[in-house]
Amino acid sequence: MYEGIVNHFNQTAEAIRTVNANSKTISNQIQDLTSQVEDFAASTEELSAAGQEQLASTEITANSAKDLDGLAIQLNEQLNKFRIK
């Protein structure tokens, strides 16, 4: 009788040890996943910043092209004054 009770206690203790080990494994996996998510978030922020810089550069290029177009129009107008008719 006592032997059966002791066996059940031993089985319960082993089950608790297994649950604890599994809990530690899950906790470690969650920590790893959290680290990976943080790395992904940092990479996304860097990508967003690079995109913003690219957009700013594109806007500067577009404005420069517009200014250059205006200068070309003015140059053509000035050259037309010197044409022989």
C-alpha angles and dihedrals in degrees: 000000000000089000091059092050091049090049091052091049090049091049090048091049091049091049090051090050089051091049090049092050091048090048090053091049092050091046091052091048091050090050090050091048091048090052091050092049090050090051090049091050091051091049090049091052091050090049091049091050091049089050091052090050090049090051091050091050091049091051091050090049091049091050091048091050090050091050091048090051090053091050091049090053091050091048091051090050091052092046091051089061090063098047118113112238 
